[in-house]
mmCIF file of C-alpha atoms and ligand atoms in Angstrom:
data_model
loop_
_atom_site.group_PDB
_atom_site.id
_atom_site.type_symbol
_atom_site.label_atom_id
_atom_site.label_comp_id
_atom_site.label_asym_id
_atom_site.label_seq_id
_atom_site.Cartn_x
_atom_site.Cartn_y
_atom_site.Cartn_z
ATOM 1 C CA MET A 1 127.763 95.177 75.919
ATOM 2 C CA LEU A 2 129.128 96.730 79.050
ATOM 3 C CA LEU A 3 128.103 100.158 77.727
ATOM 4 C CA ILE A 4 124.615 99.052 77.046
ATOM 5 C CA SER A 5 124.293 97.646 80.510
ATOM 6 C CA LEU A 6 125.675 100.822 82.052
ATOM 7 C CA LEU A 7 123.115 102.965 80.049
ATOM 8 C CA PHE A 8 120.426 100.544 81.087
ATOM 9 C CA ARG A 9 121.358 100.811 84.793
ATOM 10 C CA LYS A 10 121.506 104.624 84.464
ATOM 11 C CA ARG A 11 118.014 104.717 82.877
ATOM 12 C CA LYS A 12 116.630 102.544 85.629
ATOM 13 C CA GLU A 13 118.114 104.679 88.278
ATOM 14 C CA LEU A 14 116.561 107.622 86.765
ATOM 15 C CA LYS A 15 112.979 106.139 86.669
ATOM 16 C CA THR A 16 110.615 107.944 88.960
ATOM 17 C CA ASP A 17 109.071 105.914 91.999
ATOM 18 C CA ILE A 18 105.417 105.668 90.802
ATOM 19 C CA ARG A 19 104.288 105.779 94.469
ATOM 20 C CA SER A 20 105.676 109.279 94.650
ATOM 21 C CA LEU A 21 102.724 110.195 92.378
ATOM 22 C CA ASP A 22 99.216 111.073 93.320
ATOM 23 C CA LEU A 23 96.268 109.445 91.404
ATOM 24 C CA VAL A 24 95.733 112.777 89.553
ATOM 25 C CA ASP A 25 99.280 112.546 88.189
ATOM 26 C CA ILE A 26 98.876 108.886 87.141
ATOM 27 C CA LYS A 27 95.769 110.012 85.353
ATOM 28 C CA LYS A 28 97.568 112.443 83.366
ATOM 29 C CA PHE A 29 100.264 109.922 82.495
ATOM 30 C CA CYS A 30 97.598 107.529 81.218
ATOM 31 C CA GLN A 31 96.051 110.265 79.220
ATOM 32 C CA GLU A 32 99.382 111.273 77.603
ATOM 33 C CA ASN A 33 99.959 107.641 76.764
ATOM 34 C CA ASN A 34 96.504 107.132 75.214
ATOM 35 C CA MET A 35 95.547 104.638 77.855
ATOM 36 C CA LYS A 36 91.844 104.410 78.974
ATOM 37 C CA PRO A 37 91.095 106.660 82.073
ATOM 38 C CA TYR A 38 90.352 103.666 84.436
ATOM 39 C CA VAL A 39 93.661 102.335 84.097
ATOM 40 C CA SER A 40 94.986 104.826 86.496
ATOM 41 C CA ASN A 41 92.539 103.598 89.053
ATOM 42 C CA GLN A 42 93.612 100.050 88.372
ATOM 43 C CA VAL A 43 97.350 100.864 88.759
ATOM 44 C CA TYR A 44 96.628 103.020 91.947
ATOM 45 C CA SER A 45 94.766 100.035 93.522
ATOM 46 C CA TRP A 46 97.363 97.388 92.577
ATOM 47 C CA LEU A 47 99.933 99.737 94.316
ATOM 48 C CA TRP A 48 98.253 100.665 97.416
ATOM 49 C CA ASN A 49 95.467 97.927 98.014
ATOM 50 C CA ASN A 50 97.288 94.978 96.590
ATOM 51 C CA PHE A 51 100.974 96.129 97.593
ATOM 52 C CA SER A 52 102.416 95.186 94.095
ATOM 53 C CA SER A 53 106.051 95.184 93.769
ATOM 54 C CA SER A 54 106.083 94.985 89.959
ATOM 55 C CA PHE A 55 104.018 96.005 86.935
ATOM 56 C CA SER A 56 104.052 92.562 85.707
ATOM 57 C CA GLN A 57 101.742 91.525 88.588
ATOM 58 C CA MET A 58 99.117 93.876 87.472
ATOM 59 C CA SER A 59 97.194 91.302 85.556
ATOM 60 C CA ASN A 60 94.086 93.377 84.510
ATOM 61 C CA LEU A 61 96.406 95.775 82.601
ATOM 62 C CA SER A 62 97.161 95.041 78.919
ATOM 63 C CA LYS A 63 100.741 93.826 78.233
ATOM 64 C CA SER A 64 101.615 96.948 76.365
ATOM 65 C CA ASN A 65 100.370 99.202 79.210
ATOM 66 C CA ARG A 66 102.311 97.240 81.696
ATOM 67 C CA GLU A 67 105.438 97.765 79.506
ATOM 68 C CA ILE A 68 104.801 101.566 79.084
ATOM 69 C CA PHE A 69 104.709 101.778 82.915
ATOM 70 C CA ASN A 70 107.690 99.632 83.321
ATOM 71 C CA GLU A 71 109.714 101.688 81.046
ATOM 72 C CA ASN A 72 108.798 104.857 82.715
ATOM 73 C CA PHE A 73 108.455 104.063 86.513
ATOM 74 C CA SER A 74 110.023 101.931 89.325
ATOM 75 C CA ILE A 75 108.274 100.672 92.316
ATOM 76 C CA ASN A 76 110.901 101.201 95.216
ATOM 77 C CA LYS A 77 109.646 98.542 97.657
ATOM 78 C CA ILE A 78 111.452 97.741 100.769
ATOM 79 C CA THR A 79 112.793 94.233 101.496
ATOM 80 C CA GLU A 80 113.180 92.522 104.792
ATOM 81 C CA ASP A 81 116.776 91.465 105.038
ATOM 82 C CA PHE A 82 117.203 90.489 108.668
ATOM 83 C CA GLU A 83 115.051 89.652 111.723
ATOM 84 C CA GLU A 84 115.630 89.120 115.489
ATOM 85 C CA ARG A 85 113.033 87.484 117.805
ATOM 86 C CA SER A 86 112.972 88.231 121.523
ATOM 87 C CA ASP A 87 112.067 85.966 124.240
ATOM 88 C CA ASP A 88 108.949 88.026 124.991
ATOM 89 C CA GLY A 89 107.639 87.752 121.506
ATOM 90 C CA THR A 90 108.829 90.998 120.010
ATOM 91 C CA ILE A 91 110.225 90.777 116.636
ATOM 92 C CA LYS A 92 112.649 93.306 115.146
ATOM 93 C CA MET A 93 112.887 93.580 111.338
ATOM 94 C CA ARG A 94 115.527 95.272 109.325
ATOM 95 C CA PHE A 95 114.408 96.535 105.928
ATOM 96 C CA LYS A 96 116.709 97.353 103.130
ATOM 97 C CA LEU A 97 115.646 100.355 100.741
ATOM 98 C CA TYR A 98 115.996 100.427 97.133
ATOM 99 C CA ASP A 99 119.281 102.616 97.601
ATOM 100 C CA GLY A 100 120.995 100.294 100.117
ATOM 101 C CA ASN A 101 119.941 102.176 103.202
ATOM 102 C CA PHE A 102 118.382 100.388 106.131
ATOM 103 C CA VAL A 103 115.752 101.108 108.624
ATOM 104 C CA GLU A 104 114.125 99.043 111.449
ATOM 105 C CA GLY A 105 110.567 98.301 112.248
ATOM 106 C CA VAL A 106 109.293 96.109 115.288
ATOM 107 C CA LEU A 107 106.277 94.005 116.119
ATOM 108 C CA ILE A 108 105.314 94.096 119.726
ATOM 109 C CA PRO A 109 102.768 91.470 120.840
ATOM 110 C CA GLN A 110 100.714 92.051 123.962
ATOM 111 C CA ASN A 111 98.074 89.544 124.218
ATOM 112 C CA THR A 112 95.775 90.330 121.334
ATOM 113 C CA ARG A 113 97.071 93.862 120.873
ATOM 114 C CA MET A 114 99.640 93.787 118.018
ATOM 115 C CA THR A 115 101.749 96.898 117.665
ATOM 116 C CA ALA A 116 103.764 97.888 114.732
ATOM 117 C CA CYS A 117 106.471 100.392 115.564
ATOM 118 C CA ILE A 118 107.709 101.991 112.246
ATOM 119 C CA SER A 119 110.538 104.371 111.048
ATOM 120 C CA SER A 120 110.041 107.670 109.284
ATOM 121 C CA GLN A 121 113.557 108.594 108.443
ATOM 122 C CA VAL A 122 116.802 106.896 107.953
ATOM 123 C CA GLY A 123 118.467 108.000 111.121
ATOM 124 C CA CYS A 124 117.526 111.413 112.925
ATOM 125 C CA SER A 125 118.890 114.786 112.837
ATOM 126 C CA LEU A 126 117.902 115.682 116.319
ATOM 127 C CA SER A 127 120.573 113.957 118.493
ATOM 128 C CA CYS A 128 118.697 113.472 121.655
ATOM 129 C CA LYS A 129 121.516 112.338 123.960
ATOM 130 C CA PHE A 130 119.857 109.053 125.231
ATOM 131 C CA CYS A 131 118.736 107.757 121.792
ATOM 132 C CA ALA A 132 120.490 105.243 119.692
ATOM 133 C CA THR A 133 119.049 106.673 116.467
ATOM 134 C CA GLY A 134 120.134 110.142 117.664
ATOM 135 C CA THR A 135 123.742 109.017 117.315
ATOM 136 C CA MET A 136 123.401 108.347 113.571
ATOM 137 C CA GLY A 137 122.458 111.629 112.145
ATOM 138 C CA ARG A 138 119.849 111.788 109.362
ATOM 139 C CA THR A 139 120.557 110.200 105.916
ATOM 140 C CA ARG A 140 117.316 110.972 104.380
ATOM 141 C CA ASN A 141 113.567 111.040 104.753
ATOM 142 C CA LEU A 142 111.514 107.800 103.807
ATOM 143 C CA SER A 143 109.034 107.995 101.082
ATOM 144 C CA THR A 144 105.377 107.557 101.684
ATOM 145 C CA GLY A 145 105.710 104.066 100.129
ATOM 146 C CA GLU A 146 108.699 102.976 102.276
ATOM 147 C CA ILE A 147 106.706 103.867 105.389
ATOM 148 C CA TYR A 148 103.578 102.070 104.164
ATOM 149 C CA ASP A 149 105.547 99.056 103.245
ATOM 150 C CA GLN A 150 106.891 98.662 106.723
ATOM 151 C CA VAL A 151 103.315 98.529 108.126
ATOM 152 C CA VAL A 152 102.396 95.905 105.366
ATOM 153 C CA ALA A 153 105.482 93.821 106.108
ATOM 154 C CA ILE A 154 104.941 93.884 109.912
ATOM 155 C CA ALA A 155 101.294 93.076 109.495
ATOM 156 C CA ASN A 156 102.236 90.052 107.197
ATOM 157 C CA LYS A 157 104.807 88.871 109.979
ATOM 158 C CA CYS A 158 102.055 89.251 112.661
ATOM 159 C CA LYS A 159 99.611 87.021 110.559
ATOM 160 C CA GLU A 160 102.460 84.532 109.815
ATOM 161 C CA VAL A 161 103.778 84.207 113.428
ATOM 162 C CA TYR A 162 100.599 84.936 115.471
ATOM 163 C CA ASN A 163 97.889 84.408 113.267
ATOM 164 C CA LEU A 164 96.533 87.791 114.317
ATOM 165 C CA PRO A 165 95.836 91.174 112.615
ATOM 166 C CA LEU A 166 97.820 94.119 113.451
ATOM 167 C CA THR A 167 95.878 96.336 115.850
ATOM 168 C CA ASN A 168 98.037 99.352 116.474
ATOM 169 C CA ILE A 169 100.614 101.420 114.623
ATOM 170 C CA VAL A 170 103.068 103.777 116.351
ATOM 171 C CA TYR A 171 105.435 106.016 114.545
ATOM 172 C CA MET A 172 108.191 105.547 117.189
ATOM 173 C CA GLY A 173 110.912 103.905 115.291
ATOM 174 C CA MET A 174 113.878 105.776 113.532
ATOM 175 C CA GLY A 175 113.496 109.392 112.887
ATOM 176 C CA GLU A 176 111.315 112.442 113.677
ATOM 177 C CA PRO A 177 107.949 112.065 111.782
ATOM 178 C CA LEU A 178 107.168 115.829 111.776
ATOM 179 C CA LEU A 179 110.423 116.382 109.949
ATOM 180 C CA ASN A 180 109.078 114.258 107.199
ATOM 181 C CA TYR A 181 105.542 115.770 107.430
ATOM 182 C CA ARG A 182 104.260 115.179 103.904
ATOM 183 C CA ASN A 183 105.235 111.712 103.405
ATOM 184 C CA VAL A 184 104.154 110.657 107.010
ATOM 185 C CA ILE A 185 100.694 112.321 106.578
ATOM 186 C CA LYS A 186 100.348 110.573 103.155
ATOM 187 C CA SER A 187 101.291 107.275 104.751
ATOM 188 C CA ILE A 188 98.732 107.814 107.397
ATOM 189 C CA HIS A 189 96.114 108.502 104.718
ATOM 190 C CA PHE A 190 96.911 105.056 103.163
ATOM 191 C CA ILE A 191 96.970 103.271 106.487
ATOM 192 C CA THR A 192 93.492 104.665 107.399
ATOM 193 C CA SER A 193 91.550 105.060 104.098
ATOM 194 C CA SER A 194 89.763 102.738 101.805
ATOM 195 C CA GLU A 195 92.712 103.496 99.258
ATOM 196 C CA GLY A 196 94.892 101.388 101.482
ATOM 197 C CA LEU A 197 94.688 99.359 104.705
ATOM 198 C CA GLU A 198 91.483 100.989 106.062
ATOM 199 C CA MET A 199 92.514 100.764 109.841
ATOM 200 C CA SER A 200 90.973 103.231 112.177
ATOM 201 C CA TYR A 201 92.942 106.256 112.807
ATOM 202 C CA LYS A 202 92.498 105.867 116.475
ATOM 203 C CA ARG A 203 94.878 103.049 116.211
ATOM 204 C CA VAL A 204 97.680 105.246 114.918
ATOM 205 C CA THR A 205 99.926 107.163 117.226
ATOM 206 C CA LEU A 206 102.458 109.681 116.121
ATOM 207 C CA SER A 207 105.296 110.449 118.508
ATOM 208 C CA THR A 208 107.136 113.820 118.200
ATOM 209 C CA SER A 209 110.057 115.449 120.073
ATOM 210 C CA GLY A 210 108.239 118.557 119.799
ATOM 211 C CA ILE A 211 108.498 120.637 116.714
ATOM 212 C CA ALA A 212 105.933 123.388 117.717
ATOM 213 C CA LYS A 213 105.175 124.751 114.245
ATOM 214 C CA MET A 214 104.554 121.300 113.030
ATOM 215 C CA ILE A 215 102.021 120.373 115.857
ATOM 216 C CA LYS A 216 100.109 123.413 114.878
ATOM 217 C CA ARG A 217 100.138 122.284 111.246
ATOM 218 C CA LEU A 218 98.832 118.770 112.447
ATOM 219 C CA ALA A 219 95.965 120.595 114.101
ATOM 220 C CA ASP A 220 95.222 122.757 111.142
ATOM 221 C CA ASP A 221 95.388 119.807 108.658
ATOM 222 C CA ASN A 222 92.856 117.945 111.111
ATOM 223 C CA VAL A 223 95.079 114.843 111.084
ATOM 224 C CA LYS A 224 93.243 112.507 113.272
ATOM 225 C CA VAL A 225 95.721 110.323 114.967
ATOM 226 C CA ASN A 226 96.928 110.130 118.607
ATOM 227 C CA LEU A 227 99.544 112.586 119.364
ATOM 228 C CA ALA A 228 102.423 111.627 121.850
ATOM 229 C CA LEU A 229 104.870 114.329 122.799
ATOM 230 C CA SER A 230 108.244 113.231 123.958
ATOM 231 C CA LEU A 231 108.723 115.425 126.822
ATOM 232 C CA HIS A 232 111.282 113.569 129.008
ATOM 233 C CA ALA A 233 111.978 116.639 131.184
ATOM 234 C CA ALA A 234 109.665 119.593 132.105
ATOM 235 C CA SER A 235 112.278 122.264 132.991
ATOM 236 C CA GLU A 236 113.867 124.176 130.217
ATOM 237 C CA GLU A 237 117.328 123.673 131.219
ATOM 238 C CA LEU A 238 117.288 119.898 131.901
ATOM 239 C CA ARG A 239 115.294 119.260 128.728
ATOM 240 C CA ASN A 240 117.680 121.310 126.511
ATOM 241 C CA SER A 241 120.577 119.235 127.902
ATOM 242 C CA ILE A 242 119.243 115.919 126.977
ATOM 243 C CA MET A 243 117.112 117.039 123.775
ATOM 244 C CA PRO A 244 118.996 119.695 121.771
ATOM 245 C CA ILE A 245 115.724 120.497 119.785
ATOM 246 C CA GLY A 246 114.397 122.071 122.911
ATOM 247 C CA GLY A 247 117.003 125.078 122.047
ATOM 248 C CA SER A 248 114.578 126.128 119.134
ATOM 249 C CA ASN A 249 111.286 124.758 120.662
ATOM 250 C CA SER A 250 110.968 125.875 124.183
ATOM 251 C CA LEU A 251 108.634 124.411 126.761
ATOM 252 C CA ASP A 252 106.475 127.512 126.317
ATOM 253 C CA ASP A 253 106.396 126.999 122.466
ATOM 254 C CA ILE A 254 105.438 123.506 122.904
ATOM 255 C CA ARG A 255 102.712 124.124 125.491
ATOM 256 C CA ASP A 256 101.253 126.864 123.225
ATOM 257 C CA ALA A 257 101.228 124.504 120.208
ATOM 258 C CA LEU A 258 99.654 121.730 122.340
ATOM 259 C CA LYS A 259 96.973 124.074 123.646
ATOM 260 C CA TYR A 260 96.340 125.022 120.061
ATOM 261 C CA TYR A 261 96.194 121.345 119.002
ATOM 262 C CA PHE A 262 93.695 120.621 121.700
ATOM 263 C CA SER A 263 91.544 123.622 120.965
ATOM 264 C CA LYS A 264 91.208 122.520 117.264
ATOM 265 C CA THR A 265 91.079 118.702 117.769
ATOM 266 C CA LYS A 266 89.805 118.133 121.321
ATOM 267 C CA ARG A 267 91.972 115.187 121.616
ATOM 268 C CA LYS A 268 94.027 114.290 124.735
ATOM 269 C CA VAL A 269 97.681 114.366 124.233
ATOM 270 C CA THR A 270 100.074 111.734 125.666
ATOM 271 C CA TYR A 271 103.369 112.811 127.265
ATOM 272 C CA GLU A 272 106.017 110.215 127.064
ATOM 273 C CA TYR A 273 108.675 110.515 129.730
ATOM 274 C CA VAL A 274 111.646 108.104 129.702
ATOM 275 C CA LEU A 275 112.782 107.700 133.260
ATOM 276 C CA LEU A 276 116.662 108.165 133.194
ATOM 277 C CA ASN A 277 118.454 107.437 136.591
ATOM 278 C CA GLU A 278 119.281 110.514 138.519
ATOM 279 C CA VAL A 279 118.773 112.868 135.493
ATOM 280 C CA ASN A 280 115.084 113.401 135.388
ATOM 281 C CA ASP A 281 113.648 111.143 138.041
ATOM 282 C CA SER A 282 113.591 113.279 141.231
ATOM 283 C CA ILE A 283 110.345 114.286 142.985
ATOM 284 C CA LYS A 284 111.139 118.050 141.907
ATOM 285 C CA ASP A 285 111.171 116.554 138.163
ATOM 286 C CA ALA A 286 107.775 114.941 138.876
ATOM 287 C CA GLU A 287 106.473 118.244 140.099
ATOM 288 C CA ASN A 288 107.642 120.037 137.092
ATOM 289 C CA LEU A 289 105.969 117.314 135.042
ATOM 290 C CA TYR A 290 102.749 117.739 136.955
ATOM 291 C CA LYS A 291 102.755 121.419 136.322
ATOM 292 C CA PHE A 292 103.273 120.959 132.698
ATOM 293 C CA THR A 293 100.400 118.495 132.288
ATOM 294 C CA LYS A 294 97.794 120.858 133.895
ATOM 295 C CA HIS A 295 97.456 123.069 130.664
ATOM 296 C CA ILE A 296 95.420 120.505 128.578
ATOM 297 C CA PRO A 297 93.821 117.128 129.065
ATOM 298 C CA SER A 298 96.432 114.565 128.809
ATOM 299 C CA LYS A 299 98.000 111.291 130.115
ATOM 300 C CA VAL A 300 101.465 110.374 130.992
ATOM 301 C CA ASN A 301 103.422 107.412 129.876
ATOM 302 C CA LEU A 302 106.443 106.836 131.984
ATOM 303 C CA ILE A 303 108.843 104.760 129.919
ATOM 304 C CA GLU A 304 111.433 102.277 131.191
ATOM 305 C CA TYR A 305 114.707 103.218 129.552
ATOM 306 C CA ASN A 306 116.585 100.737 127.427
ATOM 307 C CA THR A 307 120.182 101.281 128.061
ATOM 308 C CA VAL A 308 122.101 102.090 124.978
ATOM 309 C CA ASP A 309 125.801 101.180 125.229
ATOM 310 C CA GLY A 310 128.160 104.333 125.322
ATOM 311 C CA LEU A 311 125.615 107.018 125.884
ATOM 312 C CA GLY A 312 126.077 107.098 129.664
ATOM 313 C CA PHE A 313 122.392 106.881 130.814
ATOM 314 C CA ASP A 314 120.811 104.123 133.050
ATOM 315 C CA ARG A 315 117.285 103.201 133.745
ATOM 316 C CA SER A 316 115.647 104.558 137.033
ATOM 317 C CA SER A 317 115.869 102.444 140.044
ATOM 318 C CA ASP A 318 112.630 100.665 141.069
ATOM 319 C CA LYS A 319 112.497 102.891 144.250
ATOM 320 C CA ASN A 320 112.687 106.073 142.179
ATOM 321 C CA THR A 321 110.289 104.926 139.602
ATOM 322 C CA ASP A 322 107.734 104.067 142.253
ATOM 323 C CA LEU A 323 108.256 107.341 144.087
ATOM 324 C CA PHE A 324 107.940 109.373 140.871
ATOM 325 C CA MET A 325 104.807 107.410 139.895
ATOM 326 C CA ASN A 326 103.267 107.773 143.152
ATOM 327 C CA TYR A 327 103.789 111.433 143.297
ATOM 328 C CA LEU A 328 101.844 111.877 139.997
ATOM 329 C CA ASP A 329 99.164 109.404 141.163
ATOM 330 C CA ALA A 330 98.530 111.410 144.314
ATOM 331 C CA LYS A 331 98.281 114.675 142.013
ATOM 332 C CA ARG A 332 95.530 112.713 139.987
ATOM 333 C CA VAL A 333 97.647 112.644 136.849
ATOM 334 C CA ASN A 334 96.520 109.965 134.598
ATOM 335 C CA VAL A 335 99.884 107.985 134.606
ATOM 336 C CA GLY A 336 101.029 104.451 133.364
ATOM 337 C CA LEU A 337 104.376 102.777 133.152
ATOM 338 C CA ARG A 338 105.524 101.329 129.884
ATOM 339 C CA ARG A 339 107.760 98.325 130.427
ATOM 340 C CA SER A 340 110.516 97.724 128.177
ATOM 341 C CA ARG A 341 109.928 95.085 125.378
ATOM 342 C CA GLY A 342 112.435 93.124 123.263
ATOM 343 C CA LYS A 343 115.256 94.114 125.742
ATOM 344 C CA ASP A 344 117.371 91.160 124.725
ATOM 345 C CA ILE A 345 117.479 92.284 120.967
ATOM 346 C CA ASN A 346 117.396 96.080 121.388
ATOM 347 C CA ALA A 347 114.081 96.247 119.777
ATOM 348 C CA ALA A 348 112.426 98.963 121.987
ATOM 349 C CA CYS A 349 111.014 101.870 120.079
ATOM 350 C CA GLY A 350 113.494 104.565 120.004
ATOM 351 C CA GLN A 351 116.220 102.088 120.614
ATOM 352 C CA LEU A 352 116.788 101.230 117.017
ATOM 353 C CA ALA A 353 120.177 101.819 115.089
ATOM 354 C CA ASN A 354 121.686 100.162 112.246
ATOM 355 C CA LYS A 355 124.181 97.445 113.060
ATOM 356 C CA LYS A 356 125.465 96.334 109.775
HETATM 357 N N1 SAH B 401 111.500 110.998 116.958
HETATM 358 C C1 SAH B 401 110.292 110.789 117.590
HETATM 359 C C2 SAH B 401 109.688 109.382 117.512
HETATM 360 C C3 SAH B 401 110.841 108.263 117.525
HETATM 361 S S1 SAH B 401 111.441 108.025 119.112
HETATM 362 C C4 SAH B 401 110.300 111.010 119.153
HETATM 363 O O1 SAH B 401 111.308 111.404 119.466
HETATM 364 O O2 SAH B 401 109.293 111.137 119.750
HETATM 365 C C5 SAH B 401 110.147 107.178 119.945
HETATM 366 C C6 SAH B 401 110.211 107.385 121.544
HETATM 367 O O3 SAH B 401 111.307 106.580 122.053
HETATM 368 C C7 SAH B 401 110.619 108.728 122.075
HETATM 369 O O4 SAH B 401 109.641 109.040 123.199
HETATM 370 C C8 SAH B 401 111.942 108.619 122.508
HETATM 371 O O5 SAH B 401 112.346 109.633 123.343
HETATM 372 C C9 SAH B 401 111.957 107.225 123.049
HETATM 373 N N2 SAH B 401 113.364 106.585 123.138
HETATM 374 C C10 SAH B 401 114.453 106.900 122.705
HETATM 375 N N3 SAH B 401 115.452 106.228 123.023
HETATM 376 C C11 SAH B 401 115.072 105.405 124.009
HETATM 377 C C12 SAH B 401 115.421 104.342 124.806
HETATM 378 N N4 SAH B 401 116.749 103.946 124.667
HETATM 379 N N5 SAH B 401 114.702 103.713 125.648
HETATM 380 C C13 SAH B 401 113.365 104.009 125.722
HETATM 381 N N6 SAH B 401 112.890 104.863 124.876
HETATM 382 C C14 SAH B 401 113.589 105.761 123.946
HETATM 383 FE FE1 SF4 B 402 115.314 111.462 116.963
HETATM 384 FE FE2 SF4 B 402 113.197 110.655 118.428
HETATM 385 FE FE3 SF4 B 402 115.643 109.763 118.800
HETATM 386 FE FE4 SF4 B 402 115.197 112.150 119.424
HETATM 387 S S1 SF4 B 402 114.349 110.394 120.500
HETATM 388 S S2 SF4 B 402 117.169 111.393 118.368
HETATM 389 S S3 SF4 B 402 113.847 112.754 117.935
HETATM 390 S S4 SF4 B 402 114.413 109.376 117.055
#
């Protein structure tokens, strides 16, 4: 009996997650198993339009076909296992993955603007000195389905709590999206196309710490989303000291990649700049930032830092924040200040870390 259950468990673990397959692959599987060609479309639609979590839910499939799928594939859905609500309405959700790992996603309400902040990796390999996720290292990339599931789960939460639809999606949770390129791009496809949620790509923002080669690839692949570049310092030495990725992706490399991106897409880039007290918030730093922004049409989001215990950084004083902002204003930089959300529950984008 034990042996049988062990074998069964082993077999279950070996099953392929069907959402890692393209429609053509599912078609091929249907053909090989003597199913009608339209079955593949039905399954595909159940998976991506109807968010099915089991083959038994696929009611327009015959029982035998459901069984064949079930014997061969799994559907590795995420499950919500924990949530925290902030006084300002922000909701942080922790998701459990099929293999026991966790990631977090956040719903950020601002009037009728409802933003989902989602993760692309379990942890992150890039170790930015001020970032909670950066202390974790990277365990693995999320699958397309796992990224998509977060959007669906947060959209459901939004409907349930605020009775409003999700309006925006930002890839600003755990992980570096451009280091999980294929799955992130596929998740954007399902979020924006009729094969999935059919949201406008203008409502999707991808944030990157600046992987120059991949920014160029994004331009070549004509991925139509908003691009946010986490700059945080516009002098080489300072940036390298807080963002080790700068060592292999210099500011010159990033600037060239962004110029290329703009030449191809004609889309404005957003620079994100977390204001860290007495680290990157002097007028000289503002001047460097101003110079960096001159190369292509852009806007700047100054971000209030959410202090992470033990990392040794503080948010800038109000005075320095004002001086910094006024300097950029006077230089006619299109600049805004993003206030921290969900402070009481450590729910701000980029502040996520697993506390088990
Ligand atoms: N890896 C990507 C996306 C996830 S981080 C990137 O770095 O862009 C999303 C944003 O949150 C980045 O701009 C990041 O620098 C910022 N961030 C990280 N830690 C933060 C903190 N404690 N407070 C405010 N913003 C933070
Ligand atoms: Fe990774 Fe982004 Fe955090 Fe840097 S800021 S460690 S790239 S998640």
